[in-house]
Tab-separated table of C-alpha atoms in Angstrom:
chain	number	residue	atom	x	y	z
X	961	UNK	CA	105.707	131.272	99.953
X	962	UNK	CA	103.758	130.872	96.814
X	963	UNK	CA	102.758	134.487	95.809
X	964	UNK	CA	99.892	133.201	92.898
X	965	UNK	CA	98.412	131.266	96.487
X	966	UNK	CA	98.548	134.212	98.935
X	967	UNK	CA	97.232	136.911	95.795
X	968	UNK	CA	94.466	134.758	95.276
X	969	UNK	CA	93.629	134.154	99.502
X	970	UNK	CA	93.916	138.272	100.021
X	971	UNK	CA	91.252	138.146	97.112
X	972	UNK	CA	88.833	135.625	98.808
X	973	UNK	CA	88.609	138.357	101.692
X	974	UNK	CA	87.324	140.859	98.674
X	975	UNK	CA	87.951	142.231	94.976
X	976	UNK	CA	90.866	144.196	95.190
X	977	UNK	CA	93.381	146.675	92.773
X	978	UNK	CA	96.781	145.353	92.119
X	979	UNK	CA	97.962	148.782	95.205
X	980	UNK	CA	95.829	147.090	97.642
X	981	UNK	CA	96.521	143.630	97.135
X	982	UNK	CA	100.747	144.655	97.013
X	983	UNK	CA	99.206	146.753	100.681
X	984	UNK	CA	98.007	144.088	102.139
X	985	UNK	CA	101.048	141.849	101.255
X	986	UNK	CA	102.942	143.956	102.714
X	987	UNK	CA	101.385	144.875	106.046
X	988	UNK	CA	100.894	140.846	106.263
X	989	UNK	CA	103.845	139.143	104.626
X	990	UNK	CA	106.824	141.599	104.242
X	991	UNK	CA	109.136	141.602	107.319
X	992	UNK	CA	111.928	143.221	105.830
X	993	UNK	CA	111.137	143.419	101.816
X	994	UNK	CA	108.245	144.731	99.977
X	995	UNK	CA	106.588	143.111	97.322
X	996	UNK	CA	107.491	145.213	94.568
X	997	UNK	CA	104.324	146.036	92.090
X	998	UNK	CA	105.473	144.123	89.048
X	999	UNK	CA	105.559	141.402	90.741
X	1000	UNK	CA	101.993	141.689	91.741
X	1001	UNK	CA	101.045	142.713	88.356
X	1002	UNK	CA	102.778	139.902	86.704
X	1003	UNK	CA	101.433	137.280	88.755
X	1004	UNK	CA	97.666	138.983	88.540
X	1005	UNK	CA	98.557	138.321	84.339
X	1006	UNK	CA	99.257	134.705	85.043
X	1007	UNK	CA	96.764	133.765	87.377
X	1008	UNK	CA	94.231	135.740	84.883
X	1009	UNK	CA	95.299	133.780	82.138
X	1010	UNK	CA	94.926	130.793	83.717
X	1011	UNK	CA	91.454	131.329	84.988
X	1012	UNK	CA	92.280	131.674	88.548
X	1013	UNK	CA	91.151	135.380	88.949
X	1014	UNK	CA	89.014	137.655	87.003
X	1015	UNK	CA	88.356	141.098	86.715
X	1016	UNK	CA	85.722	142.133	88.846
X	1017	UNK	CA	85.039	145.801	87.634
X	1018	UNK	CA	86.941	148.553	85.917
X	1019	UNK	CA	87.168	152.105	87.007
X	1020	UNK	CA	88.346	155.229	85.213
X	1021	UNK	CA	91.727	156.679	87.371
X	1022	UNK	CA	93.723	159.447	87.086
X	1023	UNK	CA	95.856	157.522	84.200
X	1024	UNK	CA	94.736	154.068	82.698
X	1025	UNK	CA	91.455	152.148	84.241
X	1026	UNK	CA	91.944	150.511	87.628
X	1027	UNK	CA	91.287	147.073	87.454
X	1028	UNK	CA	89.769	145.536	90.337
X	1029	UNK	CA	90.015	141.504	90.784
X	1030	UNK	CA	88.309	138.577	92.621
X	1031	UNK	CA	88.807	134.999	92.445
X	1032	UNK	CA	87.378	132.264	90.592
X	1033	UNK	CA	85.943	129.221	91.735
X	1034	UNK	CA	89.173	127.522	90.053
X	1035	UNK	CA	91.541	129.973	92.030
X	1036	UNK	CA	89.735	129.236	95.983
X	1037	UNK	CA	89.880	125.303	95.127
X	1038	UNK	CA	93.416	125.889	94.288
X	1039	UNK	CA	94.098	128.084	97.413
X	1040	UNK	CA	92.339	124.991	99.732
X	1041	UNK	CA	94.655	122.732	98.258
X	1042	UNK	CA	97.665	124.869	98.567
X	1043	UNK	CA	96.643	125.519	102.259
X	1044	UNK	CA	95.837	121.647	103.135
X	1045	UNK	CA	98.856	120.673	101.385
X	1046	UNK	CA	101.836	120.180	103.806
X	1047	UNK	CA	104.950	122.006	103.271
X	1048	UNK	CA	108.335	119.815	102.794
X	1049	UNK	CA	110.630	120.451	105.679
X	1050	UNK	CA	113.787	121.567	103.635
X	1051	UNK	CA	116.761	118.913	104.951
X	1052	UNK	CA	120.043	120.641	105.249
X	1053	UNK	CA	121.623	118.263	104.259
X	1054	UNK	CA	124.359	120.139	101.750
X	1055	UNK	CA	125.032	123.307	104.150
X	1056	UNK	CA	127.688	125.643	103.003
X	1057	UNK	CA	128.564	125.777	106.139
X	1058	UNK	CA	129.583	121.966	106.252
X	1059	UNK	CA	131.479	122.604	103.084
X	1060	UNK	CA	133.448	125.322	104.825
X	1061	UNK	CA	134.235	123.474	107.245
X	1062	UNK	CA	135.189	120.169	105.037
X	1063	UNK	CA	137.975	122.689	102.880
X	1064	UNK	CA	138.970	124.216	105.787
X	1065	UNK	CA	140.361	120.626	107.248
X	1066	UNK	CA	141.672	119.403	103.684
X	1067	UNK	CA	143.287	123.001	103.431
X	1068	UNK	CA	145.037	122.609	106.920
X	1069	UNK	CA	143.008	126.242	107.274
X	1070	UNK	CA	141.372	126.500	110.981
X	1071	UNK	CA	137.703	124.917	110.763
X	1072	UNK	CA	137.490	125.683	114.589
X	1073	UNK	CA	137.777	129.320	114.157
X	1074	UNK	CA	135.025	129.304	111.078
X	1075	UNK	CA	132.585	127.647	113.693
X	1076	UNK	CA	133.761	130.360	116.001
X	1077	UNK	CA	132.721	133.213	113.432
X	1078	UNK	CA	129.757	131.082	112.732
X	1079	UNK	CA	128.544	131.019	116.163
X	1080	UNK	CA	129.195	134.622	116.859
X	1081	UNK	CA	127.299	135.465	114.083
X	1082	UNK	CA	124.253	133.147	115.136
X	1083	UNK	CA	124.525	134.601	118.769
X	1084	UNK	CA	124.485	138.566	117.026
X	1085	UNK	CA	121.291	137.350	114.883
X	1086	UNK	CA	119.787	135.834	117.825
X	1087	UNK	CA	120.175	138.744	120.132
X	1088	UNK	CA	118.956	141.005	116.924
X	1089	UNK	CA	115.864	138.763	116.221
X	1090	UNK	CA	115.270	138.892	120.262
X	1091	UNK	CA	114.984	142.826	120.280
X	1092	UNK	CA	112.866	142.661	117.203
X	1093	UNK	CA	110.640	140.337	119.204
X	1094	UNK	CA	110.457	142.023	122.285
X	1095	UNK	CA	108.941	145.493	120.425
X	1096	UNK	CA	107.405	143.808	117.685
X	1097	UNK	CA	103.519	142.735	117.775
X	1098	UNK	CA	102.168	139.020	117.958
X	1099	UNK	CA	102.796	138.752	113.787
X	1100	UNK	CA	106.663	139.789	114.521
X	1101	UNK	CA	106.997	138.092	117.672
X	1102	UNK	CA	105.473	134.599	115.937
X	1103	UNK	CA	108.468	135.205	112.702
X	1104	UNK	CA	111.246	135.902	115.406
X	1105	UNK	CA	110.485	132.393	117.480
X	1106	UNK	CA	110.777	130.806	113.958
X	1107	UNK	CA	113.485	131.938	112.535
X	1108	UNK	CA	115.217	132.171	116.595
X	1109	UNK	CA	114.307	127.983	116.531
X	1110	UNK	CA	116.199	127.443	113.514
X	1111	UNK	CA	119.167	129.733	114.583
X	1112	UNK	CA	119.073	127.722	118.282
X	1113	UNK	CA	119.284	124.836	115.388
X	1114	UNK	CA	121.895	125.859	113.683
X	1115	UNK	CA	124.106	126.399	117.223
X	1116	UNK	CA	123.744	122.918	118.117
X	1117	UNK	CA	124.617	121.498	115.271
X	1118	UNK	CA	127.932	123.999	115.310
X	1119	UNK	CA	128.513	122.820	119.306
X	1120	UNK	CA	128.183	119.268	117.673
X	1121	UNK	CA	130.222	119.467	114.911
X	1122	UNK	CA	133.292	121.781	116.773
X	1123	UNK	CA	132.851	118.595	119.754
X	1124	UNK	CA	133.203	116.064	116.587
X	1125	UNK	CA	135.766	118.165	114.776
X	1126	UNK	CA	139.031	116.011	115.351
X	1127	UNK	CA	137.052	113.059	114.244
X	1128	UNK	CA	135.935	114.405	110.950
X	1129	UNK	CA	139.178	115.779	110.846
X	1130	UNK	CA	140.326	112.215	110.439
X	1131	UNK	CA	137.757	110.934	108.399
X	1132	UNK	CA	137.949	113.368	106.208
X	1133	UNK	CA	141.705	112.863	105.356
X	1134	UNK	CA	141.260	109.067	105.043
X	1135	UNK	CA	139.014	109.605	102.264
């Protein structure tokens, strides 16, 4: 996720101080970490600089004046693009997990029982990602079913490769 894009989309909804835009982050974006507030101060520097928000108004506070921002024309052109702009689907195609697997046959180590851990640590994620789902609202119950897809991913591709696994075994000493 781009945070200069999503800083600059909270801001279309209204000015906002650096607390409420790391708030709103937060209550929208942050499933497990918080955005911390240099990071939202940082990137309101950058996108400052670079003409993509300006500072709507500044209020005395209880220490130095609260800034409050808004977007520029230049920053909601940039956020349409960003937003009409497909993301690339990110290939696995160097897993670790293959790697593992790969040493474990030139080591004449056990790559069934890595795919066994493997799995059983899918299957735990799954079932955790399931509960999370179940209590969660719609915004936790849409993250679960995407990150769950990619886990139900993952297992075939480990039922694949452990159904394979004599014949990369072979290959993979041939080379």
């Amino acid at each position: 996720m781009s945070l200069g894009q999503t800083i600059m989309g909270l801001l279309e909804t209204q000015p906002q101080h650096g607390y409420d835009l790391k708030r709103a982050y937060d209550e929208h974006f942050a499933t497990k970490r918080p955005l911390a507030y240099g990071q939202v101060y940082a990137t309101l520097s950058r996108l400052l600089k670079n003409g993509m928000v300006e500072v709507a108004a500044t209020e005395p506070g209880a220490g130095p004046e609260r800034k409050r921002y808004a977007v520029t024309d230049a920053g909601v052109t940039d956020v349409d693009q960003w937003l009409n702009r497909p993301e690339s689907p990110e290939p696995y195609l160097q897993s670790t997990l293959y790697t593992k697997v790969v040493l474990a046959l030139l080591t004449d180590r056990s790559a069934d029982q890595i795919l066994d851990v493997q799995r059983a640590e899918h299957l735990r994620q799954m079932r955790e990602l399931t509960r999370r789902k179940v209590d969660g609202d719609l915004t936790d119950q849409l993250i679960c079913d995407h990150a769950l897809f990619h886990l139900e991913a993952d297992l075939r591709w480990l039922e694949l490769t452990t159904a394979r696994l004599s014949e990369l075994a072979e290959e993979v000493r041939n080379r």
